[in-house]
Coordinates of C-alpha atoms and ligand atoms in Angstrom, one line a residue:
X1 CA 13.4 213.8 1.2
X2 CA 14.2 215.3 4.6
X3 CA 16.5 218.4 4.6
X4 CA 19.1 217.7 7.5
X5 CA 20.7 221.1 6.9
X6 CA 18.2 224.1 7.8
X7 CA 18.5 226.8 5.5
X8 CA 20.3 230.0 6.9
X9 CA 16.9 232.1 6.5
X10 CA 15.1 229.3 8.6
X11 CA 17.9 229.7 11.4
X12 CA 17.7 233.3 11.2
X13 CA 13.7 233.3 11.7
X14 CA 14.0 231.0 14.6
X15 CA 16.6 233.1 16.3
X16 CA 14.4 236.4 15.6
X17 CA 11.5 234.4 17.1
X18 CA 13.3 233.5 20.1
X19 CA 14.7 237.0 20.6
X20 CA 11.3 238.4 20.2
X21 CA 9.9 236.0 22.9
X22 CA 12.7 237.2 25.1
X23 CA 12.1 240.7 24.6
X24 CA 8.4 240.2 25.2
X25 CA 9.3 238.5 28.5
X26 CA 11.6 241.3 29.7
X27 CA 9.1 244.0 28.9
X28 CA 6.4 241.9 30.7
X29 CA 8.9 241.8 33.7
X30 CA 9.2 245.5 33.6
X31 CA 5.5 246.1 34.1
X32 CA 5.2 244.8 37.6
X33 CA 8.0 247.0 39.2
X34 CA 6.5 250.3 37.1
X35 CA 3.1 249.4 38.7
X36 CA 4.5 249.4 42.2
X37 CA 6.4 252.5 41.7
X38 CA 3.0 254.0 40.4
X39 CA 1.1 252.9 43.4
X40 CA 3.7 254.3 46.0
X41 CA 3.9 257.5 44.1
X42 CA 0.0 257.8 44.4
X43 CA 0.4 257.3 48.2
X44 CA 3.1 259.7 48.4
X45 CA 1.0 262.2 46.4
X46 CA -1.8 261.5 48.9
X47 CA 0.3 262.0 52.1
X48 CA 1.8 265.4 50.7
X49 CA -1.3 266.7 49.2
X50 CA -3.2 266.4 52.5
X51 CA -0.7 268.5 54.9
X52 CA -1.3 269.4 58.6
X53 CA -3.9 272.1 58.1
X54 CA -5.4 270.6 54.8
X55 CA -3.0 272.9 52.8
X56 CA 0.2 271.2 51.5
X57 CA 3.3 273.1 53.2
X58 CA 6.1 274.6 50.7
X59 CA 8.1 271.6 51.2
X60 CA 5.3 269.2 50.4
X61 CA 4.6 271.4 47.3
X62 CA 8.2 270.9 46.1
X63 CA 7.9 267.0 46.6
X64 CA 4.7 267.0 44.9
X65 CA 6.1 268.6 41.8
X66 CA 8.8 265.9 41.8
X67 CA 6.1 263.1 42.4
X68 CA 4.2 264.5 39.3
X69 CA 7.5 264.5 37.2
X70 CA 8.1 260.7 38.2
X71 CA 4.3 259.8 37.6
X72 CA 4.6 261.3 34.0
X73 CA 7.8 259.4 33.3
X74 CA 6.1 256.1 34.6
X75 CA 3.3 256.7 32.3
X76 CA 5.4 257.2 29.3
X77 CA 7.4 254.0 30.3
X78 CA 4.0 252.1 30.7
X79 CA 3.0 253.2 27.1
X80 CA 6.3 252.1 25.7
X81 CA 6.2 248.8 27.2
X82 CA 2.3 248.4 26.5
X83 CA 3.1 249.4 22.8
X84 CA 6.0 246.9 22.6
X85 CA 4.0 244.2 24.0
X86 CA 1.2 244.7 21.7
X87 CA 3.5 244.7 18.8
X88 CA 5.4 241.6 20.0
X89 CA 2.2 239.7 20.6
X90 CA 0.7 240.9 17.4
X91 CA 0.9 237.2 16.1
X92 CA -2.0 236.0 14.1
X93 CA -5.0 237.5 12.5
X94 CA -8.4 235.9 12.5
X95 CA -9.8 236.9 9.1
X96 CA -13.3 236.2 7.7
X97 CA -15.3 237.8 4.6
X98 CA -16.0 241.4 5.5
X99 CA -17.4 244.8 4.1
X100 CA -14.2 246.8 3.7
X101 CA -16.1 250.0 2.9
X102 CA -18.1 249.5 6.1
X103 CA -14.9 249.0 8.1
X104 CA -13.2 252.2 6.5
X105 CA -16.4 254.1 7.5
X106 CA -16.3 253.0 11.2
X107 CA -12.7 254.3 11.5
X108 CA -13.5 257.6 9.9
X109 CA -16.5 258.1 12.1
X110 CA -14.1 257.4 15.1
X111 CA -11.7 260.2 14.1
X112 CA -14.2 262.7 12.6
X113 CA -14.9 264.6 15.8
X114 CA -11.4 265.3 16.9
X115 CA -10.4 266.0 13.2
X116 CA -12.9 268.7 12.9
X117 CA -12.0 270.4 16.0
X118 CA -8.5 270.5 14.5
X119 CA -9.8 271.9 11.2
X120 CA -9.2 268.7 9.2
X121 CA -11.8 268.2 6.6
X122 CA -12.7 264.8 5.4
X123 CA -13.1 263.9 1.7
X124 CA -14.2 260.3 1.3
X125 CA -14.6 258.3 -2.0
X126 CA -15.5 254.8 -1.4
X127 CA -17.1 252.5 -4.0
X128 CA -20.7 250.8 -3.8
X129 CA -20.9 247.0 -4.5
X130 CA -17.3 246.2 -3.8
X131 CA -16.9 242.3 -3.2
X132 CA -16.0 241.1 0.2
X133 CA -12.5 241.1 1.4
X134 CA -10.8 238.7 4.0
X135 CA -10.4 240.9 7.0
X136 CA -9.5 240.7 10.5
X137 CA -11.7 243.7 10.9
X138 CA -10.4 244.6 14.4
X139 CA -6.7 244.5 13.4
X140 CA -7.4 246.1 10.1
X141 CA -9.3 249.0 11.7
X142 CA -6.0 249.4 13.9
X143 CA -4.0 249.6 10.8
X144 CA -6.2 252.4 9.3
X145 CA -6.4 254.2 12.5
X146 CA -2.6 254.5 12.9
X147 CA -2.6 256.0 9.3
X148 CA -5.4 258.4 10.2
X149 CA -3.8 259.3 13.6
X150 CA -0.2 260.0 11.9
X151 CA -2.2 262.2 9.2
X152 CA -3.8 264.1 12.0
X153 CA -0.6 264.7 13.7
X154 CA 0.9 265.9 10.4
X155 CA -1.8 268.7 10.2
X156 CA -1.4 270.5 13.4
X157 CA -3.0 273.5 11.9
X158 CA -5.8 271.6 9.9
X159 CA -6.0 270.4 6.4
X160 CA -7.5 267.8 4.3
X161 CA -7.9 264.1 4.8
X162 CA -8.6 262.3 1.6
X163 CA -9.7 258.7 2.0
X164 CA -10.4 256.6 -1.1
X165 CA -10.8 253.1 -2.2
X166 CA -10.5 252.1 -5.9
X167 CA -11.2 248.5 -7.4
X168 CA -8.5 247.4 -10.0
X169 CA -9.4 243.8 -11.3
X170 CA -9.3 241.4 -8.3
X171 CA -7.6 243.9 -6.0
X172 CA -8.7 247.1 -4.0
X173 CA -6.3 250.0 -3.4
X174 CA -7.1 252.3 -0.3
X175 CA -5.5 255.4 0.0
X176 CA -5.1 257.6 2.9
X177 CA -3.8 261.1 1.9
X178 CA -3.0 264.2 3.9
X179 CA -1.9 267.8 3.2
X180 CA 0.3 268.0 6.0
X181 CA 4.0 268.4 6.9
X182 CA 5.2 265.9 4.6
X183 CA 8.3 263.6 5.1
X184 CA 12.1 264.1 3.5
X185 CA 13.4 261.3 1.6
X186 CA 15.3 259.9 4.5
X187 CA 11.9 259.7 6.7
X188 CA 10.2 258.3 3.5
X189 CA 12.9 255.6 3.5
X190 CA 12.7 254.7 7.2
X191 CA 9.2 255.4 8.3
X192 CA 8.1 251.7 8.5
X193 CA 11.2 250.7 10.7
X194 CA 10.3 249.6 14.2
X195 CA 10.9 252.5 16.5
X196 CA 11.5 255.1 13.9
X197 CA 10.0 258.3 15.1
X198 CA 10.6 262.1 14.5
X199 CA 7.8 263.2 17.1
X200 CA 8.2 264.0 20.7
X201 CA 6.8 261.3 22.5
X202 CA 6.2 259.0 19.7
X203 CA 7.1 255.3 20.1
X204 CA 7.5 254.7 16.2
X205 CA 5.5 251.4 16.3
X206 CA 2.4 252.8 14.4
X207 CA 3.6 252.2 10.8
X208 CA 5.5 248.9 11.6
X209 CA 2.4 247.7 13.0
X210 CA 0.3 248.9 10.1
X211 CA 2.5 247.2 7.7
X212 CA 2.6 244.0 9.6
X213 CA -1.3 243.8 9.8
X214 CA -1.5 244.6 5.9
X215 CA 0.9 241.7 5.1
X216 CA -1.0 239.4 7.2
X217 CA -3.8 240.1 5.1
X218 CA -1.8 239.4 2.0
X219 CA -1.6 243.1 1.1
X220 CA 1.1 245.6 0.4
X221 CA 1.6 249.1 1.6
X222 CA 3.4 252.1 0.1
X223 CA 4.0 255.6 0.7
X224 CA 4.5 258.8 -1.4
X225 CA 5.5 262.0 0.5
X226 CA 6.9 265.4 -0.2
X227 CA 8.1 267.8 2.5
X228 CA 5.8 270.5 2.9
X229 CA 3.0 269.4 0.9
X230 CA 1.7 265.9 2.3
X231 CA 1.8 262.4 2.2
X232 CA -0.2 259.6 1.0
X233 CA -0.3 255.8 2.0
X234 CA -1.8 253.2 -0.1
X235 CA -2.8 249.6 0.7
X236 CA -3.4 247.0 -1.8
X237 CA -5.5 244.2 -0.7
X238 CA -6.8 241.3 -2.7
X239 CA -10.7 240.7 -3.1
X240 CA -12.6 237.5 -2.2
X241 CA -13.2 235.9 -5.6
X242 CA -14.7 232.7 -6.4
X243 CA -12.1 230.1 -7.4
X244 CA -13.4 226.8 -8.8
X245 CA -16.7 227.3 -6.6
X246 CA -14.5 228.2 -3.6
X247 CA -14.0 231.5 -2.1
X248 CA -10.5 232.6 -1.9
X249 CA -7.9 235.7 -1.7
X250 CA -7.5 236.8 -5.4
Ligands
ATP1 N1 1.2 261.3 7.5 C1 2.4 261.5 7.9 N2 3.0 262.8 7.6 C2 4.1 263.0 7.8 N3 5.2 262.1 8.4 C3 4.6 260.9 8.9 C4 3.4 260.5 8.5 N4 3.0 259.3 9.0 C5 4.4 258.9 9.5 N5 5.1 259.8 9.3 C6 6.7 259.9 9.7 O1 7.0 258.5 10.1 C7 7.3 258.3 11.5 C8 7.0 256.9 11.8 O2 5.5 256.8 12.0 P1 4.9 255.9 13.2 O3 3.4 255.8 13.0 O4 5.5 254.5 13.0 O5 5.4 256.5 14.4 P2 4.8 257.8 15.4 O6 3.6 258.3 14.8 O7 6.0 258.6 15.4 O8 4.7 257.1 16.7 P3 3.7 256.1 17.3 O9 4.1 254.9 17.6 O10 2.9 256.8 18.4 O11 2.6 255.9 16.1 C9 6.8 259.4 12.3 O12 7.4 259.9 13.3 C10 6.9 260.5 11.1 O13 8.1 261.1 10.9
MG2 MG1 2.0 257.0 14.5

């Protein structure tokens, strides 16, 4: 039977999609004038920097200072627009059977150098012989990286980053725990919201992107945190198991 009356949640989903497309279009339109401004500011910077005798005059120095302020603000706007577009585009993932442990290790290798520099020690506990997981490895690495970067930012004076994966039946739970500043209950409640950020210069898209990627992998993400003590994010993913001779997500 054909349903002539679309359900209200279908209408809402279509409206949200249309709004998302409009917003992405708007963000895209903002990019062009921003790059024109950046180019002209770079030319102005060059003009003022050169000066008559090779040294900028006092007036040129004042102009240069303002040019640099404008350049910083343009960079900030560009980052906001880029992050938004990445989020809006997000769309689909392309999953294939993959080695989760290897994927986690690659992310940790990527962040280790900077973490060490900041006095953050890694403690890693990953199981051997874990069944494969259906992963879009690029997207999943991004999801984990967002958690690791947040953990680093929560430990400006160093600390411990504990990354574990534990198999429970047909699922695997990955946890990323830090001993950083932690969150108050309001932040715990809101941290996955788009644009929720308590950081200077933060866009607040990191965790909402992570959550979306995890859900695109048929997984769930949760957080536990205590102000002043630390934070733990946990992701539960289905393992790839044999169902009637066909491999499927558990
Ligand atoms: N490990 C953590 N420890 C403490 N607070 C955290 C942690 N992870 C996230 N938060 C809180 O959740 C907020 C949202 O995080 P999210 O990653 O979405 O955005 P952000 O880090 O502020 O900005 P960005 O878009 O650059 O990632 C943070 O601003 C912070 O208040
Ligand atoms: Mg973040």
